[in-house]
Amino acid sequence: MRRNETTFLALDAGKTLPKEEALAQLARRYFTSRGPVTLADFTYWSGLLVSEARAGFEAIKAELVTEVIDGQAYWLSPDMPEPPQRSLYLLPGFDEYVLGYKDRTAVIEAHYLDAICPGGNGVFMSTIVRDGRIIGTWKRTLKPKTVDIVFQPLQPLDAEGLGLLAEAAAEYGAFLGLRATMRTAPLTF
């Protein structure tokens, strides 16, 4: 506090990097934590000018590997772990898995984008991610002894998908120290 005003201080206050080094560091952190991604994704996420984003990218490009998917170059760390073969995650609204990219069609079909961000209003729903793809949304209601979870899949789920949802609900309830109940409901958007 300074007088009656809250003040903030960066952890490395006083440490100033030259612009080129700062751009390279930001690009390195983005590409190695979120890859595979495009230069357009980095530009969108960072809010930098295209020329600044490109300068940061070019400074670290040799540290990355590329994959071409549908004619588009995607960049990632050569140390990026392989994704699990069978996975299901319940992600919160505004998770970087959704927000960190300009083009989200690598993780969700374009015609379902309104389901995770209704009306394009910037408010992102909590998502269900199965094997790297967004397959629905979910909501929770906390009660004194339970957490009630409503899953809204984008498409009908098979028995394995329903089983994975039940496991995820139970794990989430255990994390909260509550008994989890779950149901599926039609998705409206």
mmCIF file of C-alpha atoms in Angstrom:
data_model
loop_
_atom_site.group_PDB
_atom_site.id
_atom_site.type_symbol
_atom_site.label_atom_id
_atom_site.label_comp_id
_atom_site.label_asym_id
_atom_site.label_seq_id
_atom_site.Cartn_x
_atom_site.Cartn_y
_atom_site.Cartn_z
ATOM 1 C CA MET A 1 0.000 0.000 0.000
ATOM 2 C CA ARG A 2 1.138 3.465 -0.784
ATOM 3 C CA ARG A 3 -1.042 6.017 0.932
ATOM 4 C CA ASN A 4 -4.535 4.565 0.450
ATOM 5 C CA GLU A 5 -3.840 2.917 -2.899
ATOM 6 C CA THR A 6 -2.946 -0.683 -3.589
ATOM 7 C CA THR A 7 0.307 -1.035 -5.473
ATOM 8 C CA PHE A 8 1.758 -3.955 -7.355
ATOM 9 C CA LEU A 9 5.332 -4.899 -8.028
ATOM 10 C CA ALA A 10 6.504 -7.483 -10.514
ATOM 11 C CA LEU A 11 8.614 -10.280 -9.053
ATOM 12 C CA ASP A 12 11.560 -9.242 -11.176
ATOM 13 C CA ALA A 13 11.018 -5.503 -10.713
ATOM 14 C CA GLY A 14 13.942 -3.602 -12.038
ATOM 15 C CA LYS A 15 14.953 -6.418 -14.371
ATOM 16 C CA THR A 16 14.540 -5.068 -17.855
ATOM 17 C CA LEU A 17 15.185 -7.191 -20.906
ATOM 18 C CA PRO A 18 16.030 -5.760 -24.284
ATOM 19 C CA LYS A 19 12.914 -5.841 -26.475
ATOM 20 C CA GLU A 20 14.244 -8.584 -28.772
ATOM 21 C CA GLU A 21 15.076 -10.812 -25.809
ATOM 22 C CA ALA A 22 11.695 -10.177 -24.180
ATOM 23 C CA LEU A 23 9.867 -11.063 -27.407
ATOM 24 C CA ALA A 24 11.921 -14.253 -27.762
ATOM 25 C CA GLN A 25 11.243 -15.235 -24.150
ATOM 26 C CA LEU A 26 7.492 -14.695 -24.525
ATOM 27 C CA ALA A 27 7.453 -16.686 -27.777
ATOM 28 C CA ARG A 28 9.482 -19.509 -26.208
ATOM 29 C CA ARG A 29 7.122 -19.775 -23.256
ATOM 30 C CA TYR A 30 4.057 -19.761 -25.495
ATOM 31 C CA PHE A 31 5.228 -22.225 -28.140
ATOM 32 C CA THR A 32 6.722 -24.702 -25.659
ATOM 33 C CA SER A 33 3.697 -24.713 -23.351
ATOM 34 C CA ARG A 34 0.868 -24.742 -25.885
ATOM 35 C CA GLY A 35 2.171 -26.380 -29.034
ATOM 36 C CA PRO A 36 1.263 -27.379 -31.601
ATOM 37 C CA VAL A 37 0.317 -23.787 -32.454
ATOM 38 C CA THR A 38 0.582 -21.352 -35.330
ATOM 39 C CA LEU A 39 2.189 -17.944 -35.532
ATOM 40 C CA ALA A 40 -1.350 -16.522 -35.862
ATOM 41 C CA ASP A 41 -2.266 -18.210 -32.559
ATOM 42 C CA PHE A 42 0.720 -16.567 -30.850
ATOM 43 C CA THR A 43 -0.087 -13.167 -32.323
ATOM 44 C CA TYR A 44 -3.727 -13.454 -31.216
ATOM 45 C CA TRP A 45 -2.897 -14.696 -27.717
ATOM 46 C CA SER A 46 -0.123 -12.190 -27.030
ATOM 47 C CA GLY A 47 -1.801 -9.095 -28.434
ATOM 48 C CA LEU A 48 1.514 -8.140 -30.028
ATOM 49 C CA LEU A 49 1.824 -6.468 -33.390
ATOM 50 C CA VAL A 50 2.295 -9.050 -36.140
ATOM 51 C CA SER A 51 5.845 -7.777 -36.701
ATOM 52 C CA GLU A 52 6.692 -8.158 -32.993
ATOM 53 C CA ALA A 53 5.182 -11.640 -32.779
ATOM 54 C CA ARG A 54 7.079 -12.680 -35.900
ATOM 55 C CA ALA A 55 10.352 -11.303 -34.475
ATOM 56 C CA GLY A 56 9.894 -13.287 -31.254
ATOM 57 C CA PHE A 57 8.992 -16.412 -33.214
ATOM 58 C CA GLU A 58 11.928 -16.094 -35.629
ATOM 59 C CA ALA A 59 14.301 -15.757 -32.665
ATOM 60 C CA ILE A 60 13.281 -19.185 -31.292
ATOM 61 C CA LYS A 61 12.127 -20.994 -34.442
ATOM 62 C CA ALA A 62 15.258 -23.194 -34.520
ATOM 63 C CA GLU A 63 14.302 -24.572 -31.074
ATOM 64 C CA LEU A 64 10.964 -25.874 -32.391
ATOM 65 C CA VAL A 65 9.748 -28.629 -34.681
ATOM 66 C CA THR A 66 6.934 -28.278 -37.158
ATOM 67 C CA GLU A 67 3.981 -30.421 -38.149
ATOM 68 C CA VAL A 68 1.944 -29.679 -41.252
ATOM 69 C CA ILE A 69 -1.747 -30.428 -40.823
ATOM 70 C CA ASP A 70 -4.169 -29.704 -43.663
ATOM 71 C CA GLY A 71 -1.539 -27.491 -45.298
ATOM 72 C CA GLN A 72 -1.012 -25.379 -42.159
ATOM 73 C CA ALA A 73 2.326 -25.319 -40.303
ATOM 74 C CA TYR A 74 2.059 -25.900 -36.558
ATOM 75 C CA TRP A 75 5.028 -25.429 -34.226
ATOM 76 C CA LEU A 76 5.860 -27.174 -30.973
ATOM 77 C CA SER A 77 8.674 -28.142 -28.653
ATOM 78 C CA PRO A 78 10.532 -31.310 -29.640
ATOM 79 C CA ASP A 79 10.145 -32.309 -25.971
ATOM 80 C CA MET A 80 6.341 -32.137 -26.050
ATOM 81 C CA PRO A 81 5.021 -35.336 -24.449
ATOM 82 C CA GLU A 82 2.712 -37.600 -26.393
ATOM 83 C CA PRO A 83 -0.919 -37.155 -25.358
ATOM 84 C CA PRO A 84 -2.529 -40.000 -23.414
ATOM 85 C CA GLN A 85 -4.256 -42.592 -25.580
ATOM 86 C CA ARG A 86 -7.464 -42.520 -23.568
ATOM 87 C CA SER A 87 -8.337 -39.419 -21.609
ATOM 88 C CA LEU A 88 -11.233 -37.304 -20.427
ATOM 89 C CA TYR A 89 -10.857 -33.996 -18.626
ATOM 90 C CA LEU A 90 -13.345 -31.568 -17.116
ATOM 91 C CA LEU A 91 -11.915 -28.121 -17.777
ATOM 92 C CA PRO A 92 -13.155 -24.873 -16.251
ATOM 93 C CA GLY A 93 -14.539 -22.005 -18.280
ATOM 94 C CA PHE A 94 -11.838 -19.729 -19.673
ATOM 95 C CA ASP A 95 -9.238 -22.515 -19.674
ATOM 96 C CA GLU A 96 -6.122 -21.879 -21.770
ATOM 97 C CA TYR A 97 -6.888 -25.065 -23.693
ATOM 98 C CA VAL A 98 -9.590 -23.028 -25.407
ATOM 99 C CA LEU A 99 -8.410 -19.436 -24.997
ATOM 100 C CA GLY A 100 -4.812 -19.811 -26.140
ATOM 101 C CA TYR A 101 -5.612 -20.151 -29.842
ATOM 102 C CA LYS A 102 -7.001 -17.949 -32.593
ATOM 103 C CA ASP A 103 -8.311 -20.934 -34.549
ATOM 104 C CA ARG A 104 -9.928 -23.433 -32.188
ATOM 105 C CA THR A 105 -10.931 -25.972 -34.846
ATOM 106 C CA ALA A 106 -8.027 -28.246 -33.890
ATOM 107 C CA VAL A 107 -9.955 -29.070 -30.698
ATOM 108 C CA ILE A 108 -13.602 -28.483 -31.661
ATOM 109 C CA GLU A 109 -15.595 -28.599 -34.868
ATOM 110 C CA ALA A 110 -16.371 -25.075 -36.124
ATOM 111 C CA HIS A 111 -20.144 -25.523 -35.992
ATOM 112 C CA TYR A 112 -19.914 -26.220 -32.236
ATOM 113 C CA LEU A 113 -17.979 -23.058 -31.333
ATOM 114 C CA ASP A 114 -21.173 -21.307 -30.172
ATOM 115 C CA ALA A 115 -21.717 -24.122 -27.668
ATOM 116 C CA ILE A 116 -18.556 -23.219 -25.762
ATOM 117 C CA CYS A 117 -18.856 -19.443 -26.215
ATOM 118 C CA PRO A 118 -22.573 -18.735 -26.700
ATOM 119 C CA GLY A 119 -23.190 -15.822 -29.026
ATOM 120 C CA GLY A 120 -19.470 -15.151 -29.276
ATOM 121 C CA ASN A 121 -19.832 -12.992 -26.164
ATOM 122 C CA GLY A 122 -16.431 -13.861 -24.701
ATOM 123 C CA VAL A 123 -17.859 -15.965 -21.860
ATOM 124 C CA PHE A 124 -16.467 -19.478 -22.262
ATOM 125 C CA MET A 125 -18.287 -22.464 -20.798
ATOM 126 C CA SER A 126 -16.635 -25.265 -18.837
ATOM 127 C CA THR A 127 -15.702 -27.973 -21.327
ATOM 128 C CA ILE A 128 -15.377 -31.737 -21.500
ATOM 129 C CA VAL A 129 -12.260 -32.837 -23.399
ATOM 130 C CA ARG A 130 -11.941 -36.438 -24.576
ATOM 131 C CA ASP A 131 -8.772 -37.591 -26.292
ATOM 132 C CA GLY A 132 -7.841 -33.975 -27.068
ATOM 133 C CA ARG A 133 -11.200 -32.921 -28.557
ATOM 134 C CA ILE A 134 -13.920 -30.862 -26.896
ATOM 135 C CA ILE A 135 -16.974 -33.110 -26.733
ATOM 136 C CA GLY A 136 -19.322 -31.033 -24.599
ATOM 137 C CA THR A 137 -19.868 -28.628 -21.745
ATOM 138 C CA TRP A 138 -20.606 -29.140 -18.072
ATOM 139 C CA LYS A 139 -22.060 -27.246 -15.144
ATOM 140 C CA ARG A 140 -21.966 -27.892 -11.437
ATOM 141 C CA THR A 141 -24.205 -27.031 -8.513
ATOM 142 C CA LEU A 142 -22.635 -27.198 -5.066
ATOM 143 C CA LYS A 143 -24.850 -28.406 -2.239
ATOM 144 C CA PRO A 144 -23.957 -29.100 1.407
ATOM 145 C CA LYS A 145 -23.215 -32.796 0.823
ATOM 146 C CA THR A 146 -23.105 -33.185 -2.939
ATOM 147 C CA VAL A 147 -21.905 -31.630 -6.134
ATOM 148 C CA ASP A 148 -24.487 -32.077 -8.884
ATOM 149 C CA ILE A 149 -22.920 -32.153 -12.335
ATOM 150 C CA VAL A 150 -24.829 -31.754 -15.586
ATOM 151 C CA PHE A 151 -22.976 -32.870 -18.698
ATOM 152 C CA GLN A 152 -24.105 -31.542 -22.061
ATOM 153 C CA PRO A 153 -22.400 -33.562 -24.799
ATOM 154 C CA LEU A 154 -22.167 -32.140 -28.315
ATOM 155 C CA GLN A 155 -23.092 -35.562 -29.727
ATOM 156 C CA PRO A 156 -24.477 -38.735 -28.149
ATOM 157 C CA LEU A 157 -21.835 -40.587 -26.139
ATOM 158 C CA ASP A 158 -21.008 -44.268 -26.346
ATOM 159 C CA ALA A 159 -20.870 -46.488 -23.253
ATOM 160 C CA GLU A 160 -17.144 -45.860 -22.815
ATOM 161 C CA GLY A 161 -17.690 -42.090 -22.948
ATOM 162 C CA LEU A 162 -20.438 -42.285 -20.344
ATOM 163 C CA GLY A 163 -18.161 -44.406 -18.159
ATOM 164 C CA LEU A 164 -15.352 -41.863 -18.467
ATOM 165 C CA LEU A 165 -17.780 -39.089 -17.493
ATOM 166 C CA ALA A 166 -18.864 -41.058 -14.423
ATOM 167 C CA GLU A 167 -15.200 -41.526 -13.421
ATOM 168 C CA ALA A 168 -14.474 -37.823 -13.932
ATOM 169 C CA ALA A 169 -17.531 -36.829 -11.880
ATOM 170 C CA ALA A 170 -16.497 -39.141 -9.039
ATOM 171 C CA GLU A 171 -12.926 -37.791 -9.081
ATOM 172 C CA TYR A 172 -14.182 -34.206 -9.058
ATOM 173 C CA GLY A 173 -16.523 -34.945 -6.160
ATOM 174 C CA ALA A 174 -13.692 -36.616 -4.221
ATOM 175 C CA PHE A 175 -11.493 -33.581 -4.846
ATOM 176 C CA LEU A 176 -14.203 -31.360 -3.342
ATOM 177 C CA GLY A 177 -14.879 -33.801 -0.508
ATOM 178 C CA LEU A 178 -18.451 -34.229 -1.733
ATOM 179 C CA ARG A 179 -20.499 -37.024 -3.250
ATOM 180 C CA ALA A 180 -20.953 -36.377 -6.962
ATOM 181 C CA THR A 181 -24.197 -36.876 -8.820
ATOM 182 C CA MET A 182 -24.338 -36.609 -12.579
ATOM 183 C CA ARG A 183 -26.773 -36.493 -15.434
ATOM 184 C CA THR A 184 -26.628 -35.635 -19.091
ATOM 185 C CA ALA A 185 -28.857 -33.049 -20.700
ATOM 186 C CA PRO A 186 -29.371 -31.834 -24.248
ATOM 187 C CA LEU A 187 -27.109 -29.002 -25.282
ATOM 188 C CA THR A 188 -28.884 -25.870 -26.412
ATOM 189 C CA PHE A 189 -27.033 -23.047 -28.126
#
